[in-house]
Tab-separated table of C-alpha atoms in Angstrom:
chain	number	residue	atom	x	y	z
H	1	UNK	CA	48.588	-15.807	-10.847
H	2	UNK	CA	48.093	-19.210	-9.053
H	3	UNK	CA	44.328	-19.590	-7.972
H	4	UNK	CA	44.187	-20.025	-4.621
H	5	UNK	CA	41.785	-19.837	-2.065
H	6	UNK	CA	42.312	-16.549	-0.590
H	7	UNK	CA	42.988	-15.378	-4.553
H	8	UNK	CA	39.730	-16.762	-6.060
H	9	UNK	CA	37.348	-14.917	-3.652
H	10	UNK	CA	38.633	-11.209	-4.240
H	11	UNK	CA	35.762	-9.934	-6.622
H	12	UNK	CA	33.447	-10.999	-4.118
H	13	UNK	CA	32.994	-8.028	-2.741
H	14	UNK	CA	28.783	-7.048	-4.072
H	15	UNK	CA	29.395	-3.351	-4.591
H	16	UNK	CA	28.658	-3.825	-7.748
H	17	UNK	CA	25.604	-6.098	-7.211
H	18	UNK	CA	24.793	-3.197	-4.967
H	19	UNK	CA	24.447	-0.869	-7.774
H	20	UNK	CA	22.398	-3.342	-9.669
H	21	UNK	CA	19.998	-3.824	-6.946
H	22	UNK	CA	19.894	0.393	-6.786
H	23	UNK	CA	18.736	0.140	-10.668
H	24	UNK	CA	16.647	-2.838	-10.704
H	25	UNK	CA	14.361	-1.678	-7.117
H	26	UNK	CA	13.470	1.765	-8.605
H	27	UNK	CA	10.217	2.606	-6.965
H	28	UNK	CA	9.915	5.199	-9.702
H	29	UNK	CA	10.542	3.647	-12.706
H	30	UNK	CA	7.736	0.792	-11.419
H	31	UNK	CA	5.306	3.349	-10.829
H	32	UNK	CA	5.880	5.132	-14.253
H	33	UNK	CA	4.969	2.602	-15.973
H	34	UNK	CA	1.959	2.204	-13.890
H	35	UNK	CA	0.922	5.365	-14.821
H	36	UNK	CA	1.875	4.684	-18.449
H	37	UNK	CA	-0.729	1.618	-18.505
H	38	UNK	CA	-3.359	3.121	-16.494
H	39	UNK	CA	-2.931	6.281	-19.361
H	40	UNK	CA	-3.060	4.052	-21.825
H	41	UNK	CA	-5.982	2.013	-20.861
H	42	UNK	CA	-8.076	5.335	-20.305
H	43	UNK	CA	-7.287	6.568	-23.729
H	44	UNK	CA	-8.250	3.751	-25.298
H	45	UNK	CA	-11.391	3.579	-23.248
H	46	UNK	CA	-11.929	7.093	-24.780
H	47	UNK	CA	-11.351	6.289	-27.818
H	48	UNK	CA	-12.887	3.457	-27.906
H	49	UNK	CA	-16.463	4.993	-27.039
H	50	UNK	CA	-16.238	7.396	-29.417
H	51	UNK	CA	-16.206	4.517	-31.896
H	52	UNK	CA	-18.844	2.928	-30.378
H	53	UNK	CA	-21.172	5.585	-30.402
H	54	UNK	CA	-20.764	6.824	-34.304
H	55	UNK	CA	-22.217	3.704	-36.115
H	56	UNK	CA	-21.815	5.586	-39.932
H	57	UNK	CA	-18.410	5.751	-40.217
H	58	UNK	CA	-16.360	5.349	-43.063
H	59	UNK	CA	-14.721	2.692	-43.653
H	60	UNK	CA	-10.882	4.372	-43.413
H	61	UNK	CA	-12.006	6.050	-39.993
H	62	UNK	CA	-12.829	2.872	-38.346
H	63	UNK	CA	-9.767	1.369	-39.480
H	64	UNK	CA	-8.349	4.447	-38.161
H	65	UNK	CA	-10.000	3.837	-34.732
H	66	UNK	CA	-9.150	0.133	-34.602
H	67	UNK	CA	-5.828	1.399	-35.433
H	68	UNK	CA	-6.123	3.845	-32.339
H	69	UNK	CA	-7.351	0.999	-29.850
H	70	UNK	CA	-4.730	-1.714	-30.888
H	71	UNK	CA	-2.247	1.304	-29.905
H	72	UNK	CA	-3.575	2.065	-27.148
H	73	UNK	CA	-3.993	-1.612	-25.940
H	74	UNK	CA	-0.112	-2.449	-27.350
H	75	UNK	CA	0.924	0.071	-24.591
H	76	UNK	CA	-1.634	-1.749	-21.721
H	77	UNK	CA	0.321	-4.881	-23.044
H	78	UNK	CA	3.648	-3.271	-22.825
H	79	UNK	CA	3.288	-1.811	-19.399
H	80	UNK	CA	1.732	-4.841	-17.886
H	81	UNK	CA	4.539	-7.325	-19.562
H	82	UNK	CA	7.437	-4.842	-17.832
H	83	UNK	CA	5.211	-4.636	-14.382
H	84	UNK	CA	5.546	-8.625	-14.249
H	85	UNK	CA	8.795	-9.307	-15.783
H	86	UNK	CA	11.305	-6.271	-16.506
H	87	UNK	CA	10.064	-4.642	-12.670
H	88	UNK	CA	7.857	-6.719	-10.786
H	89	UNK	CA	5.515	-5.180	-8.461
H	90	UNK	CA	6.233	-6.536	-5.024
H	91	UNK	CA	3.850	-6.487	-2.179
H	92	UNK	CA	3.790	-2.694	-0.934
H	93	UNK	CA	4.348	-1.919	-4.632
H	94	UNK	CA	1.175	-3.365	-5.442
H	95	UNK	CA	-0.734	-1.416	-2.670
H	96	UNK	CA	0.604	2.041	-4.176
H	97	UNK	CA	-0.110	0.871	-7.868
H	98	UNK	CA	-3.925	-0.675	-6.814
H	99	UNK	CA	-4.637	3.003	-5.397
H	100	UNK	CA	-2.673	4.682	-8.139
H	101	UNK	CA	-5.387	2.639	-10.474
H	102	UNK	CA	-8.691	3.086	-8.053
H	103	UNK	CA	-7.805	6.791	-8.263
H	104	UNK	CA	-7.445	7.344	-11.523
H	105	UNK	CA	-10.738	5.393	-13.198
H	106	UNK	CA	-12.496	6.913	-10.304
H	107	UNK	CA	-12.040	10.264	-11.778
H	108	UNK	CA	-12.286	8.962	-15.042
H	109	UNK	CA	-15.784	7.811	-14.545
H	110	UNK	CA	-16.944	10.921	-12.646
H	111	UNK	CA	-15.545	12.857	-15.418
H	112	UNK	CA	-17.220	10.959	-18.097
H	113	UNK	CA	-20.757	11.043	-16.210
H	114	UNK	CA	-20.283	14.383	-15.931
H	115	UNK	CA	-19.483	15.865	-19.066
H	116	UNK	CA	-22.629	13.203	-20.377
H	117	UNK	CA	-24.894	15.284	-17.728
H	118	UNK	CA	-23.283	18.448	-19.249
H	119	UNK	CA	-23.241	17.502	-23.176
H	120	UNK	CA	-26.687	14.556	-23.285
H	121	UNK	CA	-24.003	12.771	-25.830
H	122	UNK	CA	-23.910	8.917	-25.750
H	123	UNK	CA	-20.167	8.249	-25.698
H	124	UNK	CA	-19.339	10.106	-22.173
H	125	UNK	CA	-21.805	7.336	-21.221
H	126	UNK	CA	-19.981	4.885	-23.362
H	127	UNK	CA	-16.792	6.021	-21.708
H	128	UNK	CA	-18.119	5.999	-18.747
H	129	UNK	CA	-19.243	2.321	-18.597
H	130	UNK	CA	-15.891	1.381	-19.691
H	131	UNK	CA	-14.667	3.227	-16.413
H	132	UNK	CA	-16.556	1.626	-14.499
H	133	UNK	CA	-15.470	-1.762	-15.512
H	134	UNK	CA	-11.907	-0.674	-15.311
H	135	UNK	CA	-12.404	0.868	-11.921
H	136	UNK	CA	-13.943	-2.660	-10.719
H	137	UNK	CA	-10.500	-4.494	-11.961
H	138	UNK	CA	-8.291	-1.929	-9.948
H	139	UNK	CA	-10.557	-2.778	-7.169
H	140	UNK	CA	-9.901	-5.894	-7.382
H	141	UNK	CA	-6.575	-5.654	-7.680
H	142	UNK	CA	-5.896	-3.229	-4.628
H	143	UNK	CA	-7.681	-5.950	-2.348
H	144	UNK	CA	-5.488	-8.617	-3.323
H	145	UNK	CA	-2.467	-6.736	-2.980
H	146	UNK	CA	-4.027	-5.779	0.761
H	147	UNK	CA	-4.351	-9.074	1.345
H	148	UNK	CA	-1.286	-10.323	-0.271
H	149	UNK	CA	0.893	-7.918	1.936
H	150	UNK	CA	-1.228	-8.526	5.248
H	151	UNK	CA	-0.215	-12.295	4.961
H	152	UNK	CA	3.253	-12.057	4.079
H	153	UNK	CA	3.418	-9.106	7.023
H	154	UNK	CA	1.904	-12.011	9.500
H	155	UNK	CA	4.200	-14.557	8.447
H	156	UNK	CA	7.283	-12.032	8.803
H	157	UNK	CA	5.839	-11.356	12.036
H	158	UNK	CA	5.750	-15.299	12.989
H	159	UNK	CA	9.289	-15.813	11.935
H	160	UNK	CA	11.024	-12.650	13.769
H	161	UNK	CA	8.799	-14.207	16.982
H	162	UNK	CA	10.009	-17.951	16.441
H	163	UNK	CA	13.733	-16.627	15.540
H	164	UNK	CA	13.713	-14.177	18.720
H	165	UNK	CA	12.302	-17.610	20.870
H	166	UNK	CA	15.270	-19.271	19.426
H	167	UNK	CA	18.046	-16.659	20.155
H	168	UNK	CA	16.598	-16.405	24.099
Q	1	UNK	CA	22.381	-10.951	13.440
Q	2	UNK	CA	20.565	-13.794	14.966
Q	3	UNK	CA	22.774	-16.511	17.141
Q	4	UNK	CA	21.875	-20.233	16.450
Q	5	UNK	CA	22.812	-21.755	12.902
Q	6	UNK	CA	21.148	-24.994	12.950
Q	7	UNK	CA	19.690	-25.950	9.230
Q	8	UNK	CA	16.168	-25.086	10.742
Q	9	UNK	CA	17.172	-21.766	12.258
Q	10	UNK	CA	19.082	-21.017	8.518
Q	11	UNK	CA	15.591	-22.163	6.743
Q	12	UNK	CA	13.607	-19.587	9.167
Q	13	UNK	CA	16.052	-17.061	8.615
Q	14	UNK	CA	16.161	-17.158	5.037
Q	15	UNK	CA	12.211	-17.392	4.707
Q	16	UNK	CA	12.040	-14.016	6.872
Q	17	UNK	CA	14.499	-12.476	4.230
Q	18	UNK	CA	12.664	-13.602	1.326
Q	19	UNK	CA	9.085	-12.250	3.358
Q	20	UNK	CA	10.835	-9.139	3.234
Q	21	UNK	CA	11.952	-8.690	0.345
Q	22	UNK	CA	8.686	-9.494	-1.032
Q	23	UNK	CA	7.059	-6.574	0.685
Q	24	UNK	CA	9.583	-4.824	-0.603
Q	25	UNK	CA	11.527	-3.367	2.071
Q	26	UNK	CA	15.136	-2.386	0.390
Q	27	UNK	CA	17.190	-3.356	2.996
Q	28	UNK	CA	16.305	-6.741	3.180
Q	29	UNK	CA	17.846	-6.794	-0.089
Q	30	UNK	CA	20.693	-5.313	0.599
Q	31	UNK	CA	20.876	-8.240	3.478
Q	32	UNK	CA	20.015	-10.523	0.509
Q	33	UNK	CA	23.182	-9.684	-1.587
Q	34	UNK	CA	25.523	-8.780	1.633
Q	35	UNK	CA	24.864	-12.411	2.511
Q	36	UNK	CA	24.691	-14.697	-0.651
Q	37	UNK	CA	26.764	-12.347	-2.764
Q	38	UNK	CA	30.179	-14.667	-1.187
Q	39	UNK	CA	29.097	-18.377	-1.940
Q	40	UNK	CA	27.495	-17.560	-5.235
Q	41	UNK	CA	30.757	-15.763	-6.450
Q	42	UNK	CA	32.885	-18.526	-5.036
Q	43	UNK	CA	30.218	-21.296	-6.848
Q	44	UNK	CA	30.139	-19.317	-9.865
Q	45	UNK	CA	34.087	-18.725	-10.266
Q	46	UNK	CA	34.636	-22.318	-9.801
Q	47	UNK	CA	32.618	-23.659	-11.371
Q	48	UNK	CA	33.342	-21.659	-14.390
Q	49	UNK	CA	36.934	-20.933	-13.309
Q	50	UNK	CA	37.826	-17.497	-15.123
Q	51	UNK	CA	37.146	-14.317	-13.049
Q	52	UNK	CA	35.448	-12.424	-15.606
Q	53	UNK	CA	33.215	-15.204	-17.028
Q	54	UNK	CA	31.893	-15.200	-13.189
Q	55	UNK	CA	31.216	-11.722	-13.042
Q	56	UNK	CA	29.434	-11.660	-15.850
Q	57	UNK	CA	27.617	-14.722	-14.790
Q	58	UNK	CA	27.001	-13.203	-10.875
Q	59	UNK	CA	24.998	-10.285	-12.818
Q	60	UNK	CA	22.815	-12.018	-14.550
Q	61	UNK	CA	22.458	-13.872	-11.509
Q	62	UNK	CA	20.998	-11.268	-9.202
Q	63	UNK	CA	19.005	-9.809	-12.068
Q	64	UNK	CA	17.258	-13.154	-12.400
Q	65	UNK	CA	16.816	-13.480	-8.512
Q	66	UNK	CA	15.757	-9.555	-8.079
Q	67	UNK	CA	12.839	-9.973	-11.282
Q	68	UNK	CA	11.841	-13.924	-9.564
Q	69	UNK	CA	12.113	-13.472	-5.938
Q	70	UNK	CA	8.365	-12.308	-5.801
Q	71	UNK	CA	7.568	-15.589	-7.102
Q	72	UNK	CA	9.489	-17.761	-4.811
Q	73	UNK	CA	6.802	-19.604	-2.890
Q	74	UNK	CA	8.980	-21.341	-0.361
Q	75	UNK	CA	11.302	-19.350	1.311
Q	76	UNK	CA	13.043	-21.610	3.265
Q	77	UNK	CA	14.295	-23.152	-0.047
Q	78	UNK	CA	16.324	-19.994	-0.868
Q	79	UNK	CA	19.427	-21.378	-0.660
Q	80	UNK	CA	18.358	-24.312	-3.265
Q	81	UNK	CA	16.769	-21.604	-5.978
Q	82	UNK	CA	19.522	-19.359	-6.010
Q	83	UNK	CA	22.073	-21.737	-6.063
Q	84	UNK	CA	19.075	-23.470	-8.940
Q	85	UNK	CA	19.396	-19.985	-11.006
Q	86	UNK	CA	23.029	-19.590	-10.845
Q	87	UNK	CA	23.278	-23.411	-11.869
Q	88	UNK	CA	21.101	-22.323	-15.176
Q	89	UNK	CA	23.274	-19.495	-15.732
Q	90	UNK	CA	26.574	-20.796	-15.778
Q	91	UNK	CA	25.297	-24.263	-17.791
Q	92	UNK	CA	24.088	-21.651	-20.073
Q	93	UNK	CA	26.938	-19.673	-20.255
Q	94	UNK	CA	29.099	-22.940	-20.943
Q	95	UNK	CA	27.256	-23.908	-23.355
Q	96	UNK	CA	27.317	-20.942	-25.636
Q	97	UNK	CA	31.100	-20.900	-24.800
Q	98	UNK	CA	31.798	-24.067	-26.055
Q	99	UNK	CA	28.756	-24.113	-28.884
Q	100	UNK	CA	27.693	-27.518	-27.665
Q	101	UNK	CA	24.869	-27.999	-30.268
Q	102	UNK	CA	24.008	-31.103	-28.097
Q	103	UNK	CA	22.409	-32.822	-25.532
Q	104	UNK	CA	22.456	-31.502	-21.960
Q	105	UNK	CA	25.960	-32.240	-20.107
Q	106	UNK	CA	27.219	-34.045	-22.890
Q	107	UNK	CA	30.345	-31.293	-24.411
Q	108	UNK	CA	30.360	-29.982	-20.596
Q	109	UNK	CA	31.410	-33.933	-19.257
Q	110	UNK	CA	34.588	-33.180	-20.738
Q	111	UNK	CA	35.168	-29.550	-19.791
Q	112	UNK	CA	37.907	-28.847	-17.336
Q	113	UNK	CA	39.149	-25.392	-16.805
Q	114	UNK	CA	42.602	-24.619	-17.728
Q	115	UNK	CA	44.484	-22.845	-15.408
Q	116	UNK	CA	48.268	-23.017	-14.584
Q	117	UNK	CA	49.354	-25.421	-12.209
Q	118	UNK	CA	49.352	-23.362	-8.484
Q	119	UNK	CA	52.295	-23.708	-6.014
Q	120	UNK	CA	50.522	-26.301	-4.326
Q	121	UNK	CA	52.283	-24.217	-0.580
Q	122	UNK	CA	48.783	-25.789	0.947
Q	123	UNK	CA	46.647	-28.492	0.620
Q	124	UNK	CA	43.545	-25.903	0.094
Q	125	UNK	CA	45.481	-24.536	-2.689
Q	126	UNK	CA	45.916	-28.093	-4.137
Q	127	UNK	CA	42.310	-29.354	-3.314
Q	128	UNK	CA	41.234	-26.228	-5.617
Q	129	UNK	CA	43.709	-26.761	-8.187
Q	130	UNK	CA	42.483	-30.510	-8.593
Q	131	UNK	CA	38.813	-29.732	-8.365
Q	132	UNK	CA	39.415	-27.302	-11.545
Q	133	UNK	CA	40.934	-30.294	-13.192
Q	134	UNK	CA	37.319	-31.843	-13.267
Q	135	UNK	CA	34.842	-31.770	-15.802
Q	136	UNK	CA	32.451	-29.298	-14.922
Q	137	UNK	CA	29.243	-31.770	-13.817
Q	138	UNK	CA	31.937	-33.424	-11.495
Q	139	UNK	CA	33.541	-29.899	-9.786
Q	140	UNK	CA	29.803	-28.789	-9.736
Q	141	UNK	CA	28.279	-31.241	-7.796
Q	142	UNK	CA	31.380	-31.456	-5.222
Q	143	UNK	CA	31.113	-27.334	-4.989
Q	144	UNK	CA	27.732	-27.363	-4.303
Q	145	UNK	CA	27.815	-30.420	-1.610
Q	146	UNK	CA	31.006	-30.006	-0.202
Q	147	UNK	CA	32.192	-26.492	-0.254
Q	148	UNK	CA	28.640	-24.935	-0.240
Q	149	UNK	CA	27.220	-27.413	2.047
Q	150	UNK	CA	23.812	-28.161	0.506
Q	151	UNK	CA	21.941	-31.443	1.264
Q	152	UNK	CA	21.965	-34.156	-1.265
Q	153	UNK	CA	17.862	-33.207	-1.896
Q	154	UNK	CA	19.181	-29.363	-2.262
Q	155	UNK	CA	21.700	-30.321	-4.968
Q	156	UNK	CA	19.213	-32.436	-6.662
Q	157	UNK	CA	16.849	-29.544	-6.652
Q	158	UNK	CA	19.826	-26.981	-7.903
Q	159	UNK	CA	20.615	-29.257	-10.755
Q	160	UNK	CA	17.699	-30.717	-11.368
Q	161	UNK	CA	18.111	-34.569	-11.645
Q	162	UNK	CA	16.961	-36.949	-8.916
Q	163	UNK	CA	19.059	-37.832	-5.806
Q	164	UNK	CA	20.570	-41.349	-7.044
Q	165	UNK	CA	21.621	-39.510	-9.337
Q	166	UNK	CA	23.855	-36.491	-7.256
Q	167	UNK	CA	24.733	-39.444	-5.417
Q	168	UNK	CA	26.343	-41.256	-8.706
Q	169	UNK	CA	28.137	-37.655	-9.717
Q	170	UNK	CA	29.080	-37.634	-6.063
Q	171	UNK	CA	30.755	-41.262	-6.262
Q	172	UNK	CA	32.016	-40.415	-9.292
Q	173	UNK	CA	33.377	-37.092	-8.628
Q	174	UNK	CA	35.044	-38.433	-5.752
Q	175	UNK	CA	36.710	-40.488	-7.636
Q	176	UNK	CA	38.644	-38.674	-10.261
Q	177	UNK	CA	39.707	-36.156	-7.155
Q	178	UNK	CA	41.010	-38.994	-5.287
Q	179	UNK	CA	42.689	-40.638	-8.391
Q	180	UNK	CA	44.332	-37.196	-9.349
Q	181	UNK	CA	45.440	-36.454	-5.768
Q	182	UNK	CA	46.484	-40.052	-5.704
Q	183	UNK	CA	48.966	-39.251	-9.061
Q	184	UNK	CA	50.374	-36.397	-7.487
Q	185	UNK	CA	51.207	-38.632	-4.198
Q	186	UNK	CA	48.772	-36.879	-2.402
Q	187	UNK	CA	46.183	-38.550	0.263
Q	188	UNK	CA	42.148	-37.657	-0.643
């Protein structure tokens, strides 16, 4: 078949891309493996106090405990690696995920103060200091998505007003 | 669809659609691919002139633009860093297909596609024809300037090199078209 103009541009049509896009924007998939790092992170918080707070181990339990946290941290890793390359957060993304994240160390922390008020054990404490630090990261993180989204919503709202100038 | 298509009103227009599809909003991506879908197809397919080397190539296109478009600062450069991605893809592409073990361009100089000779009924159909006849740095930097209308500081940003040196490809480029055409007793 001779390559002409009208020839060349047939596949052009984006269904296809269409379906792409349909994979690749999955609001679920982003958030599940939001929830798979914050789930990860918590455990290892957990598990990490608990080997914080029994100083006479043996020596194959703490390597079992390291073992535990490098897991646990592998899957942080993972989840954050996919969240900026495999399915990137964008803006209102990042507003769901920072209160997905403020939400869930928030009731890890209560949790972990409470069962040290309940139990008078050291690692709920431990735990709980971990949450806290955690907690202050998601806060963090949810203000800069806020303020991420409120300037790229001013700037959309700057262009639709210089755009609908220019069409009147 | 807004009126006025002046290179300013195009820049505005394309920075609102990259805003929104930084938020997030899905149908500014679907706006995204209704509208850039075309000329990077057409780039891609003639640049690497087989129709399913350029599908391939469009995919891993738009994956590349839906994973990097949070990170596109600029949005009024849109049409530069798409046309900037595909241009990665297809030199990529190319040079796995023809295992140049190389330095950049150097195997490609000499790649022209190899497609049978159209019936030359019009003198788009010929002007195509020819332009596959090029080495691929040559038909690139006339598709990109030419056909997809980017400035000579665009293409330079697409391919990377400075503007003297588009301008050289350009001169260059020009050349061979209007020295084939000229074979064939045709006018450039």
């Amino acid at each position: 078949m001779n390559p002409t103009y009208d020839t060349i541009t047939s596949p052009e049509d984006p269904s296809s891309v269409r379906r792409l896009v349909n994979a690749e924007l999955s609001v679920a998939s982003r958030m599940g493996y939001v929830a798979l790092g914050l789930a990860a992170a918590i455990m290892t918080a957990i598990v990490a106090s608990l080997w914080m707070t029994e100083p006479s181990l043996p020596t194959r339990t703490q390597i079992g405990f390291g073992a535990m946290v490098g897991i646990g941290l592998s899957w942080v890793g993972f989840a954050t690696w996919v969240l900026t390359h495999r399915r990137p957060l964008l803006a209102d993304h990042r507003i769901v995920a920072g209160r997905m994240a403020v939400t869930f160390t928030s009731l890890f922390v209560i949790g972990a103060v409470v069962l040290g008020l309940a139990s008078g054990g050291s690692a709920p404490y431990a735990a709980a200091a971990l949450g806290v630090a955690m907690l202050a990261i998601a806060i963090v993180l949810l203000v800069r998505a806020h303020r991420v989204s409120t300037r790229l919503r001013e700037r959309r709202a700057a262009l639709e007003r210089e755009l609908g100038r220019s069409a009147g | 669809m807004i009126a006025p298509t002046t290179p300013v009103a195009d820049g505005r227009r394309d920075e609102l659609l990259v805003v929104r599809c930084q938020l997030g909003e899905r149908s500014a991506f679907d706006e995204l691919v209704e509208r850039w879908h075309p000329p990077l197809w057409k780039y891609v397919r003639r640049v690497t002139g087989d129709d399913d080397a350029a599908q391939d190539a469009v995919q891993d296109i738009w994956l590349r633009v839906l994973r990097g478009i949070h990170r596109l600062r600029d949005g009024s450069k849109l049409r530069a860093w798409l046309f900037g991605i595909a241009h990665h893809v297809v030199m990529d592409r190319l040079r796995s297909q023809y295992a140049s073990p190389t330095v950049d361009g150097i195997d490609l100089e000499n790649v022209a596609v190899d497609e049978s000779p159209p019936g030359f009924d019009d003198d788009a159909a010929t002007l195509h024809h020819e332009l596959t006849q090029l080495p691929v740095t040559e038909r690139e930097v006339l598709t990109l300037f030419y056909l997809r209308e980017l400035s000579l500081t665009e293409v330079a940003d697409v391919l990377g090199v400075p503007v003297g040196t588009v301008k050289s490809r350009l001169f260059r480029a020009r050349h061979l078209l209007r020295r084939e055409l000229e074979s064939k007793g045709r006018h450039a």
